[in-house]
Coordinates of C-alpha atoms in Angstrom, one line a residue:
X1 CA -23.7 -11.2 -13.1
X2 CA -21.7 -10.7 -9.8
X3 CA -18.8 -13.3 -9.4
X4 CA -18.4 -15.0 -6.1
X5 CA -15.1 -14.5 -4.4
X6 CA -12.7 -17.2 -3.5
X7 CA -12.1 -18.2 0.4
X8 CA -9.5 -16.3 1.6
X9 CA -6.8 -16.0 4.4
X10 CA -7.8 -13.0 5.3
X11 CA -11.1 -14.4 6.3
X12 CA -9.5 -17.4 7.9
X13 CA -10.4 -19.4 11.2
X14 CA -8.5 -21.7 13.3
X15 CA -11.4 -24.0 15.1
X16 CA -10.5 -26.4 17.9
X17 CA -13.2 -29.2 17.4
X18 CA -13.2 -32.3 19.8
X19 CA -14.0 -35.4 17.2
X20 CA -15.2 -39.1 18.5
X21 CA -12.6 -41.4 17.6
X22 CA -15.1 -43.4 16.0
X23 CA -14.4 -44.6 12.3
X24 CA -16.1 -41.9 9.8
X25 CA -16.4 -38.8 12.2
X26 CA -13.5 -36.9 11.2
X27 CA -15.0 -37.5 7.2
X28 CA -18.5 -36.1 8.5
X29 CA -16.5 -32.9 9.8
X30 CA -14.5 -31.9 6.7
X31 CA -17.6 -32.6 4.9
X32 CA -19.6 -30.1 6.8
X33 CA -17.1 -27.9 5.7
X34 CA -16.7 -28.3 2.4
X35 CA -20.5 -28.4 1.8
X36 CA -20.5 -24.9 3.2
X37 CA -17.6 -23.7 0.9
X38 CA -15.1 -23.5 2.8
X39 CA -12.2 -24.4 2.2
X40 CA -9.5 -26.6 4.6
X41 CA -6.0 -25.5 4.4
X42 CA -4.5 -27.3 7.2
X43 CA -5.7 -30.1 9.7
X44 CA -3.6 -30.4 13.2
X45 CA -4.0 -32.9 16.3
X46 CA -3.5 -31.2 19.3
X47 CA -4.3 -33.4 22.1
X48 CA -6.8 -35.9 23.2
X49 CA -9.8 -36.1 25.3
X50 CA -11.8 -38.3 26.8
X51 CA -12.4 -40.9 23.9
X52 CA -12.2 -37.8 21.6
X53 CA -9.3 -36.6 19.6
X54 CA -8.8 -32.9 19.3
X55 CA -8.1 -31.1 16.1
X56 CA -7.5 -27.6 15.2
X57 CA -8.5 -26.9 11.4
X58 CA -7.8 -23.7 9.5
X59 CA -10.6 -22.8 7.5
X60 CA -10.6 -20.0 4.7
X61 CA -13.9 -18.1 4.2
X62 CA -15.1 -15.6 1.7
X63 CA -16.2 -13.2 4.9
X64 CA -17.4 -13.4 8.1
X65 CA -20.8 -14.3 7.3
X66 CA -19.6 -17.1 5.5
X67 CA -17.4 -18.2 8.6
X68 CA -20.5 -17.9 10.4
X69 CA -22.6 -20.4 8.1
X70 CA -19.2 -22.8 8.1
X71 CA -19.5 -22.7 12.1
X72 CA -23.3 -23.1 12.0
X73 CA -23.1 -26.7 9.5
X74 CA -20.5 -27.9 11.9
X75 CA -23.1 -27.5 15.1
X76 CA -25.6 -29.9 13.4
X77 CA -22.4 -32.6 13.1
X78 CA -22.8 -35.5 15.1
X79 CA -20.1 -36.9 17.6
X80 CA -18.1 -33.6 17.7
X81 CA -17.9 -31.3 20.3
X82 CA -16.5 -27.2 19.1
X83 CA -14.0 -25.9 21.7
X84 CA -13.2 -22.8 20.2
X85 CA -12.8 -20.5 17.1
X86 CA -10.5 -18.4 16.7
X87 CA -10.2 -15.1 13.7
X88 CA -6.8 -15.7 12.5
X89 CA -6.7 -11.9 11.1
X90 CA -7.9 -10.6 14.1
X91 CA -5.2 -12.8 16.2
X92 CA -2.5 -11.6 14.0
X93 CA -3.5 -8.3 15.5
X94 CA -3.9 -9.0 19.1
X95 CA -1.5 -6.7 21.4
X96 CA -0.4 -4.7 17.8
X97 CA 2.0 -6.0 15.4
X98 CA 5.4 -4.0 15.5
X99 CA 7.3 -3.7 18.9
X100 CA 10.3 -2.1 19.7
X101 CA 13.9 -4.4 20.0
X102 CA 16.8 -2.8 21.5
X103 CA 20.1 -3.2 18.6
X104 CA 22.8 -3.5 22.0
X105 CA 22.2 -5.2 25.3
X106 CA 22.5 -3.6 28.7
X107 CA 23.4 -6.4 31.1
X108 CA 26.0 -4.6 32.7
X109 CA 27.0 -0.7 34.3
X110 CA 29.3 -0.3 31.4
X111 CA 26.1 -1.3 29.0
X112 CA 24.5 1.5 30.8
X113 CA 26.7 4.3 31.3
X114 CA 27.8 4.1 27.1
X115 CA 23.8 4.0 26.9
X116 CA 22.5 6.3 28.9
X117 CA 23.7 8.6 31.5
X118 CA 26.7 9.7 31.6
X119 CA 28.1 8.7 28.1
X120 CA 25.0 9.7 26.6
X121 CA 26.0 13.5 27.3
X122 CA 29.3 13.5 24.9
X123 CA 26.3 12.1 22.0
X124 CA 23.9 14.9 22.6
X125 CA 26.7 17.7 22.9
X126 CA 28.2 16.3 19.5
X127 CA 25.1 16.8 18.1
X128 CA 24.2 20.2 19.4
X129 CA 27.6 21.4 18.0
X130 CA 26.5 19.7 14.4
X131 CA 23.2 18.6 13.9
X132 CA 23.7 16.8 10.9
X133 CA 25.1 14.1 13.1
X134 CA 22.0 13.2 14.1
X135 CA 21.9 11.2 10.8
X136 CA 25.0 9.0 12.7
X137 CA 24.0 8.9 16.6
X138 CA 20.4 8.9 16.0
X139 CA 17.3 6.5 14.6
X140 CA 16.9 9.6 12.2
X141 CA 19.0 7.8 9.1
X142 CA 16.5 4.9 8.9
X143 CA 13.3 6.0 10.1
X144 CA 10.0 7.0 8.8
X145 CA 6.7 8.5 10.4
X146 CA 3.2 7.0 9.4
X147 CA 1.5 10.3 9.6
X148 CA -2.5 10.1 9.2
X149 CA -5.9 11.2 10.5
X150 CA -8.0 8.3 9.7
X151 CA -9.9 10.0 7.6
X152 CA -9.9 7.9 4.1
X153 CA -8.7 4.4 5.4
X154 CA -8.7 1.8 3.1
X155 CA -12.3 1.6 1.5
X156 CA -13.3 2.1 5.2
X157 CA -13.7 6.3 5.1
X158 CA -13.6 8.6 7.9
X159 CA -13.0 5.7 10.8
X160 CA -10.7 7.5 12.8
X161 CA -7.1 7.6 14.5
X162 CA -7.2 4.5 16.7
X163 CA -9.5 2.7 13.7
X164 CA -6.7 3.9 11.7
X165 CA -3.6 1.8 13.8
X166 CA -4.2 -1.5 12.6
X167 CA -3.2 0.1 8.9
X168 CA -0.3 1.9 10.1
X169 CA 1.1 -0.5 11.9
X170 CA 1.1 -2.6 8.9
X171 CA 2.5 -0.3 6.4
X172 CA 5.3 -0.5 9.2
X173 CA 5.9 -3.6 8.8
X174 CA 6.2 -3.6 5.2
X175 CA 8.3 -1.0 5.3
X176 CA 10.9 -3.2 7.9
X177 CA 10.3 -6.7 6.1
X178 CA 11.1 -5.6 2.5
X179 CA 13.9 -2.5 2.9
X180 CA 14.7 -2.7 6.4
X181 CA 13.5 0.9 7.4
X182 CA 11.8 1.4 10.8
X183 CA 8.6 3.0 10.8
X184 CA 6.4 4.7 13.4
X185 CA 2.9 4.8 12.7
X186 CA 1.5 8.1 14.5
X187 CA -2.3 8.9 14.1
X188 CA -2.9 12.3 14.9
X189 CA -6.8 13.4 16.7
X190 CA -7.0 16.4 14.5
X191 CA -8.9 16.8 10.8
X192 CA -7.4 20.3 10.2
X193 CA -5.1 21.0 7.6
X194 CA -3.3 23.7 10.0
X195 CA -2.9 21.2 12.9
X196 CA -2.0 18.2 11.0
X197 CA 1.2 20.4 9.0
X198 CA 2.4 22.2 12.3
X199 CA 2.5 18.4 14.3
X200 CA 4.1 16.8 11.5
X201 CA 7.0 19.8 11.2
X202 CA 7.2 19.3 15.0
X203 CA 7.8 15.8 15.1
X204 CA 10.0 16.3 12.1
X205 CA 13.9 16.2 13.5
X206 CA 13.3 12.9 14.6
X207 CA 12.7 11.3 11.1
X208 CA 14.4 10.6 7.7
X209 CA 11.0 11.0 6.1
X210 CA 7.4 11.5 6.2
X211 CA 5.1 9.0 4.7
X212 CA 1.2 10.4 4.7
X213 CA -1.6 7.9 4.5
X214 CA -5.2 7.8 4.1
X215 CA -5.7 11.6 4.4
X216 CA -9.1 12.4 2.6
X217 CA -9.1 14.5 -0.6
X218 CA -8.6 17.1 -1.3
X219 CA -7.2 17.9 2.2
X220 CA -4.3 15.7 1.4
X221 CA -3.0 17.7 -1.5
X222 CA -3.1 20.6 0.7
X223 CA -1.1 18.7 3.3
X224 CA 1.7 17.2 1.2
X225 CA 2.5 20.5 -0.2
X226 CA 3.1 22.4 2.3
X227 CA 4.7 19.8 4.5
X228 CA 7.2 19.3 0.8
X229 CA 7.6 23.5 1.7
X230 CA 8.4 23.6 5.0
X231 CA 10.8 20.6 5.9
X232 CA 14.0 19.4 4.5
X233 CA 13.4 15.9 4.0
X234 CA 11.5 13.6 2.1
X235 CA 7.7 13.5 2.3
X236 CA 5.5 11.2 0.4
X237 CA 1.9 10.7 0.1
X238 CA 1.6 7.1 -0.6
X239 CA -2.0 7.1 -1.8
X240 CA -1.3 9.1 -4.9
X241 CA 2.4 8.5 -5.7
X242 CA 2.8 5.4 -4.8
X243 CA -0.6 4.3 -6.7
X244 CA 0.6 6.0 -9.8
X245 CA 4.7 4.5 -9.8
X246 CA 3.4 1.5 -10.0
X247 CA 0.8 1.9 -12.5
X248 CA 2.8 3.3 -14.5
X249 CA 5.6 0.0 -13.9
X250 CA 2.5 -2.4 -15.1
X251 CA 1.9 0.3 -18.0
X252 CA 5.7 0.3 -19.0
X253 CA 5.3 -3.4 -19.2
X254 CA 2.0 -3.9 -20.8
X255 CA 3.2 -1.6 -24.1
X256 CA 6.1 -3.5 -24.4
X257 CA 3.5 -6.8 -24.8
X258 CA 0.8 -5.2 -27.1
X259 CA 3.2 -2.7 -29.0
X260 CA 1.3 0.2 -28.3
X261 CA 3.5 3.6 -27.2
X262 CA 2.7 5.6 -24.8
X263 CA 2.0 8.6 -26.4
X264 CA -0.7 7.4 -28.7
X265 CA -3.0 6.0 -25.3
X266 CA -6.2 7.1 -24.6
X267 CA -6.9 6.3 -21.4
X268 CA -10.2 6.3 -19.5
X269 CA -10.0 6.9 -15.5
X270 CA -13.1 6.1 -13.2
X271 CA -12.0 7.9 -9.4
X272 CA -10.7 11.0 -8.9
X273 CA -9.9 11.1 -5.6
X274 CA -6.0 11.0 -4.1
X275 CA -5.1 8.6 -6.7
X276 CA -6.9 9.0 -9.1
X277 CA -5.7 12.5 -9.5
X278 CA -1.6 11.4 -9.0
X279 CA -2.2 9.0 -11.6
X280 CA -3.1 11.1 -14.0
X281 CA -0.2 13.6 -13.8
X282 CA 2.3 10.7 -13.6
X283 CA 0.6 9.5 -16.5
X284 CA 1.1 12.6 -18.7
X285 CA 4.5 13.1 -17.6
X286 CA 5.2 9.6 -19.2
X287 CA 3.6 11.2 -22.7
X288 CA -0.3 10.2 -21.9
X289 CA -2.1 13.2 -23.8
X290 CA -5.6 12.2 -23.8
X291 CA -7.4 10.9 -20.6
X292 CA -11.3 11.4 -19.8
X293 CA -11.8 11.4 -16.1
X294 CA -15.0 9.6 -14.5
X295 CA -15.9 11.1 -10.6
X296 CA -19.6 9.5 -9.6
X297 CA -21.5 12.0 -11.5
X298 CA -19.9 11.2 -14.8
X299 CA -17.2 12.5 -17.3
X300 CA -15.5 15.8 -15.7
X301 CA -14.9 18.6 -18.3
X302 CA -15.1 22.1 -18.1
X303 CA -18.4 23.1 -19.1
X304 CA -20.3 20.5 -16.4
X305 CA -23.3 21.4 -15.1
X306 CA -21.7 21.4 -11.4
X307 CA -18.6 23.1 -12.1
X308 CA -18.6 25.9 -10.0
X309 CA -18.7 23.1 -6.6
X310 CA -16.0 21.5 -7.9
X311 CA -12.6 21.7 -5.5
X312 CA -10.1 23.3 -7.1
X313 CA -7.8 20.1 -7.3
X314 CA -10.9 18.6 -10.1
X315 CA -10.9 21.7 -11.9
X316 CA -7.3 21.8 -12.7
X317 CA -8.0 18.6 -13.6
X318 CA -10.5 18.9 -15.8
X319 CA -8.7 21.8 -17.5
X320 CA -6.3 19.9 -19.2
X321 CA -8.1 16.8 -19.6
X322 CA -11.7 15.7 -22.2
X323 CA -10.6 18.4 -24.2
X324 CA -13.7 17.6 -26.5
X325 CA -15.6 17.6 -22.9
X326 CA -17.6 14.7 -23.4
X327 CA -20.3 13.9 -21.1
X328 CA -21.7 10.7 -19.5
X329 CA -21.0 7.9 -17.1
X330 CA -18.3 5.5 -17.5
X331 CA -19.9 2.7 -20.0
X332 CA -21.0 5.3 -22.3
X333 CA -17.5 7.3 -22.8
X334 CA -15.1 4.2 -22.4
X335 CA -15.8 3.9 -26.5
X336 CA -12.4 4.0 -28.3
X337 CA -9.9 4.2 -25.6
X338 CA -6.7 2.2 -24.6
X339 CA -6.6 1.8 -21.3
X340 CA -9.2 1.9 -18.3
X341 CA -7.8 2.7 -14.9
X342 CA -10.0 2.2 -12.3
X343 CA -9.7 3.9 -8.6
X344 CA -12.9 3.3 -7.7
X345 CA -15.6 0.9 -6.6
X346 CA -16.6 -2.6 -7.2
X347 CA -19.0 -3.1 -10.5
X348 CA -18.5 1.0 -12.0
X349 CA -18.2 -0.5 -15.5
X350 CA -20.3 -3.4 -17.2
X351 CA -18.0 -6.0 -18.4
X352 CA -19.6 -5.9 -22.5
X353 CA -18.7 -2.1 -22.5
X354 CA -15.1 -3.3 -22.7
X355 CA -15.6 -4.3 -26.3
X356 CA -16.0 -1.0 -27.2
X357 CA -12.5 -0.2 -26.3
X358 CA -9.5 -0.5 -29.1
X359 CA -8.3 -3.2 -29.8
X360 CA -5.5 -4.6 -27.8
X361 CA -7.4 -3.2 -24.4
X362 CA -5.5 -2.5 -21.2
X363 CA -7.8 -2.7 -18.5
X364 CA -6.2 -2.0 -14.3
X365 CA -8.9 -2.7 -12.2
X366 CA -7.7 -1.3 -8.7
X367 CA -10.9 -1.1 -6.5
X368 CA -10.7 -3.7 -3.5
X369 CA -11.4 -6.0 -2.7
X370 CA -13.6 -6.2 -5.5
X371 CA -12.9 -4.1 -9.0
X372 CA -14.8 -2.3 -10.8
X373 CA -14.8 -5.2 -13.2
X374 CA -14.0 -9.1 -12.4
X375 CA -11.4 -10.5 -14.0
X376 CA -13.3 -13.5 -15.0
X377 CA -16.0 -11.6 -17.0
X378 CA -14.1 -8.8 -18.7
X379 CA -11.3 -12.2 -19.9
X380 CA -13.7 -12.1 -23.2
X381 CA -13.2 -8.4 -24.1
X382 CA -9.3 -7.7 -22.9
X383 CA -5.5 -8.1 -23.9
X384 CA -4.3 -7.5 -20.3
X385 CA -6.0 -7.4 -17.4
X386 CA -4.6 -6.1 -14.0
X387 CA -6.0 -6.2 -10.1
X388 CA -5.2 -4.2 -6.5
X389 CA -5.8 -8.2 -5.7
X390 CA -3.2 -10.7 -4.7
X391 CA -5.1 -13.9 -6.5
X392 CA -5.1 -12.9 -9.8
X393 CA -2.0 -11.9 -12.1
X394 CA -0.6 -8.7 -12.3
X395 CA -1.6 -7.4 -8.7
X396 CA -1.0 -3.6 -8.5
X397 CA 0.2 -3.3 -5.2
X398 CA 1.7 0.4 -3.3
X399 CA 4.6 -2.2 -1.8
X400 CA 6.2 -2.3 -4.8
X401 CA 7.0 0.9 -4.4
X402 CA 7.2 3.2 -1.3
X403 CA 9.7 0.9 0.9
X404 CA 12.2 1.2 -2.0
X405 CA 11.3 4.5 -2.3
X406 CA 12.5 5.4 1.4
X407 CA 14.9 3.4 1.3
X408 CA 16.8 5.2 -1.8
X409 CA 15.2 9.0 -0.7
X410 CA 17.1 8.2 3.4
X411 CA 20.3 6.5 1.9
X412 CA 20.4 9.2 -0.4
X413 CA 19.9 11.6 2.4
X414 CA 17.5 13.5 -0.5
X415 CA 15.5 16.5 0.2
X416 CA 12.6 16.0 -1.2
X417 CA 10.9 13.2 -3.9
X418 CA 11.3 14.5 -7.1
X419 CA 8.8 13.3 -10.0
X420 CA 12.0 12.4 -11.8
X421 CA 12.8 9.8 -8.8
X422 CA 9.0 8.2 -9.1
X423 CA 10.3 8.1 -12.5
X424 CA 12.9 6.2 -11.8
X425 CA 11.3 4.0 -9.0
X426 CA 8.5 3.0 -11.9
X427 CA 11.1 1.9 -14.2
X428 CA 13.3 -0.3 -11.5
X429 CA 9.9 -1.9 -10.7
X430 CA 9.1 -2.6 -14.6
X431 CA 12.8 -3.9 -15.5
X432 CA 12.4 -6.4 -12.0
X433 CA 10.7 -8.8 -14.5
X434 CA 12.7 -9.9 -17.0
X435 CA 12.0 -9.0 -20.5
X436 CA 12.3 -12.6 -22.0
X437 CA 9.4 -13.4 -18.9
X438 CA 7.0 -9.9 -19.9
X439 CA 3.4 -11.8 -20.8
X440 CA -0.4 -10.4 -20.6
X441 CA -0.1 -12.3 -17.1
X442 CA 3.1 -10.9 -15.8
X443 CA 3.5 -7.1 -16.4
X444 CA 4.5 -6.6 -12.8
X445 CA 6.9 -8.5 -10.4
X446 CA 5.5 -10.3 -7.4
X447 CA 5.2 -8.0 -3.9
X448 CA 7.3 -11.0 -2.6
X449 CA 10.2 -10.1 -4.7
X450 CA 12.8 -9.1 -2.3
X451 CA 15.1 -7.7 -5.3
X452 CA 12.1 -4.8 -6.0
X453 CA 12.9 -2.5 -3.1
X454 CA 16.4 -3.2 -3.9
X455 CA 16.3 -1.9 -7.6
X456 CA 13.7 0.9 -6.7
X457 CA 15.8 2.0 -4.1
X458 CA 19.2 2.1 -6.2
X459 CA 17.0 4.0 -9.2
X460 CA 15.9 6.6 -6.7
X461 CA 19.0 7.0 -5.3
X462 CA 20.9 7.7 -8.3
X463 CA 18.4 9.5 -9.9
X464 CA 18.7 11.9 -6.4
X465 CA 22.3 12.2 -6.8
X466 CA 21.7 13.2 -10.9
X467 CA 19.1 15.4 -10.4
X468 CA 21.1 17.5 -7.4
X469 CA 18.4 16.6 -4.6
X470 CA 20.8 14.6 -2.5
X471 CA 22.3 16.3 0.3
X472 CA 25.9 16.3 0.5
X473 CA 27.5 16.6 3.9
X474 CA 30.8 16.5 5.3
X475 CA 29.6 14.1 8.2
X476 CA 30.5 10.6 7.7
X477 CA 26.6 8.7 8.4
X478 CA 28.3 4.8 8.5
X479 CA 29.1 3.2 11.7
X480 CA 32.9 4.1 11.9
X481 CA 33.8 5.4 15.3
X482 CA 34.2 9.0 15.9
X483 CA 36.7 9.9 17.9
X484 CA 37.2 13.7 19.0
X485 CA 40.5 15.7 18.6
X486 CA 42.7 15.1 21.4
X487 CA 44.2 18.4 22.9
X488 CA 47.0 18.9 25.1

C-alpha cells in the first residue's frame, strides 16, 4: 500500500487572504486548511483593509495539486476575500539565485586604475611570464564550473540546458554556503560527447576544477574520462562519485552498529545508471565482493538474454559481478543479501521481500522523492534504514560530499581526484558523527553540519599530499603582496 507524503516546504505557498474582523472568521480559515491537509507553518498580519484584516499564511502542501485543492476549500470560506498566492519555491527562484559581488570597491580613480586599466597590465604580464600565478591574481584558486547538458536532471530526464539552470545554480550555492568555493553553473546546447570535452578543455584555465552534472549514461563515463586525460586539474562527476562517498560514509557507520564487516556483504543494487555503476566500484574497493545488479529488465549477468545491446559500461559490470548469474527482478533475487542499495525508482521492491534478507538488513533507499521502498513499511523487516530524503533519518545526500571535496582537491592545488581521496572524503564524513552518538538512526551527519566540508576537505587534502597528486609550485597562492625585483 502506497504511503502518503508529508506537506513539504518545497511545495509551500505564501497566500495573502483578506479576513472580516468578525469573531470566528480567522478559525473558519485555518480550518479550511487543515481540513484539506495542509499544514500552517506561519501566520502574519500585514495590513488592514476596509473592516478586514490582512494575513499572509504559509501553507505546506504535499504537491501542487494538493495546493490547488487547499486554494479551492478556502474559495467556499465565508467572509474572506484571497489577494494573492504566491509558490514560495518558485519565488526563491525568481531573477536566479547566485549573483556576482565585487570582493573591493571602486568609488574612486585609484579604485580603478589598481582595478582595471592601467594597473591591470603589470597582473596580466605577471602572469604571461608564469602562469601558475594565475592561482594568486585570478578567481582560478577557488572556483569551479557546473558543466552539464541537461540531459539526466534530477528524476526530470533529458529537459534541457536552460531547464537545467535552476539545478546548477543551486549546486552553486551549496558549494559557496558550506566550503566557500565559487561556482559557475554553465549549461552547454550540445549532447555530443566530442563537443561537450573540447568546450569544457576550453573553458578550462579559468577554473580550479570541473564538476559534471546530470550528464546521461553512459555518455557521462565517456566524458569524465577523457576530460580526467586531457586537463590538469580536478574533475568530478558528482552523480557517481559523490553518490557512492557517501554511501559508503552511511555503510562505514552502519557496520560499526550491526557488527557486520565489509567484506562478508552481499549487497543487492536496483539502478545502474551513473550511480549505480560508481557505487559499485567504490563499494568493492572498500572489500564488497558479491553484489547482484538490478537494471529494469532484471538481474544483469553475463549470459542474459539481451547481452549483446548492452553498453559496454553494463558489461564490464556484469563481468565481475552475479558470478552465479542469477536471473529475475529485484523481489525475487534480494533473498539472502545484506544490503539493498537502491538508485532507482519509487516502489521497485515490495516491502515483505525485505524479510528475506539476512538478518541484521541494511536497506539505502535513494530514489526521490519517493524510494523504492517507504520507510514506514519496510520499519517491520530492517536493522537500518536510510533515504536520499531530508525527513527521515539517515538522509544520503551528494552535499556531504562534493563541496569538501573541492574544497581539499583546489587547496590542495591536486591534479586529479584520486579513488584514494573519495576514500578519504567517505571516512571524514563517517567519523563527523561521533562514535559514542552512531545509532540505526544516525549513521550519517546532518547536510547542515558545517564541520563536514571541513573534515572532508582536510582528508582529501592530505590524502592528495600522501598519495603525490598535489601540485607543488614555487608560487606562493596566499594573499601576501608580490612585489617585483627592483633594478637599478
Amino acid at each position: 500500500m502506497a504511503t502518503t507524503p508529508s506537506p513539504s516546504a518545497s511545495y509551500s505557498i505564501t497566500l495573502s487572504i483578506a479576513i472580516d474582523n468578525r469573531e470566528g472568521t480567522l478559525p473558519r480559515v485555518t480550518g479550511a486548511i487543515s481540513q484539506a491537509g495542509g499544514e500552517i507553518t506561519a501566520i502574519d498580519i500585514v495590513g488592514s483593509q476596509d473592516d478586514m484584516t490582512v494575513r499572509e499564511i504559509t501553507v505546506s502542501a504535499r504537491n501542487q495539486d494538493h495546493y490547488r485543492g487547499i486554494i479551492a476549500s478556502l474559495r467556499e470560506v465565508r467572509g474572506i476575500k484571497l489577494l494573492e498566492t504566491t509558490d514560495r519555491t518558485f519565488n526563491m527562484h525568481q531573477g536566479g539565485k547566485i549573483e556576482q559581488h565585487n570582493k573591493h570597491p571602486l568609488k574612486t580613480r585609484d579604485d580603478l586604475s589598481m582595478a582595471y586599466t592601467p594597473g591591470v597590465a603589470r597582473v596580466c604580464m605577471a602572469i604571461h611570464d608564469n602562469v601558475e600565478k594565475a592561482y594568486k591574481y585570478t578567481i582560478k584558486a577557488n572556483t569551479v564550473a557546473v558543466v552539464s547538458d541537461g540531459t539526466a536532471v534530477l528524476g526530470l530526464g533529458d529537459i534541457g540546458p536552460e531547464a537545467a539552470m535552476p539545478v546548477m545554480e543551486g549546486k552553486a550555492m551549496l558549494f559557496k554556503e558550506f566550503a566557500g568555493v565559487d561556482a559557475f553553473p554553465i549549461c552547454l546546447n550540445t549532447k555530443d560527447p566530442d563537443e561537450i570535452v573540447r568546450a569544457v578543455e576550453l573553458m578550462a584555465p579559468t577554473f580550479g576544477g570541473i564538476n559534471l552534472e546530470d550528464i546521461s549514461s553512459p555518455r557521462c563515463f565517456e566524458i569524465e574520462a577523457r576530460l580526467k586525460e586531457s586537463l590538469d586539474i580536478p574533475v568530478f562527476h558528482d552523480d557517481q562519485h559523490g553518490t557512492a562517498v557517501v554511501v559508503i560514509a552511511a555503510l562505514l557507520n552502519a557496520c560499526k552498529v550491526t557488527g557486520k564487516k565489509i567484506s562478508d556483504l552481499r549487497v543487492l543494487m536496483l539502478g545502474l545508471g551513473a550511480a549505480g555503476i560508481a557505487v559499485t566500484e567504490m563499494l568493492e574497493d572498500a572489500g564488497v565482493a558479491d553484489v547482484i545488479g538490478c537494471d529494469r529488465k532484471g538481474a544483469l549477468h553475463t549470459e542474459r538474454e539481451d547481452w549483446d545491446s548492452l553498453d559496454p559500461v553494463k558489461q564490464r559490470f556484469a563481468e565481475h559481478t552475479n558470478k552465479d548469474k542469477i536471473g529475475g527482478g529485484p523481489n525475487d533475487v534480494i533473498e539472502g543479501t545484506d544490503l539493498l542499495i537502491g538508485l532507482s525508482g519509487p516502489g521497485v521492491i515490495e516491502a515483505k521481500s525485505l524479510a528475506k534478507m539476512n538478518a541484521d538488513p541494511l536497506v539505502f533507499a535513494m530514489a526521490n522523492p519517493t524510494p523504492e521502498v517507504m520507510p514506514e513499511e519496510a520499519a517491520p523487516f530492517v536493522r537500518i534504514m536510510a533515504t536520499g530524503r531530508s525527513d527521515y533519518p539517515n538522509q544520503i545526500n551528494n552535499v556531504l560530499c562534493f563541496p569538501g571535496i573541492f574544497r581539499g582537491a583546489i587547496d590542495a592545488r591536486a591534479t586529479k581526484i584520486t579513488d584514494e581521496m573519495k576514500m578519504a572524503a567517505a571516512r571524514g564524513i563517517a567519523a563527523c558523527v561521533p562514535e559514542n552518538e552512531i545509532s540505526e538512526d544516525y549513521i550519517i551527519p546532518s547536510v547542515f553540519n558545517r564541520e563536514v566540508a571541513i573534515e572532508v576537505a582536510k582528508a582529501v587534502k592530505d590524502e592528495a599530499a600522501r598519495s603525490g597528486v598535489a601540485q607543488e609550485t614555487d608560487v606562493d597562492t596566499s594573499a601576501t603582496i608580490d612585489i617585483p625585483a627592483v633594478t637599478s
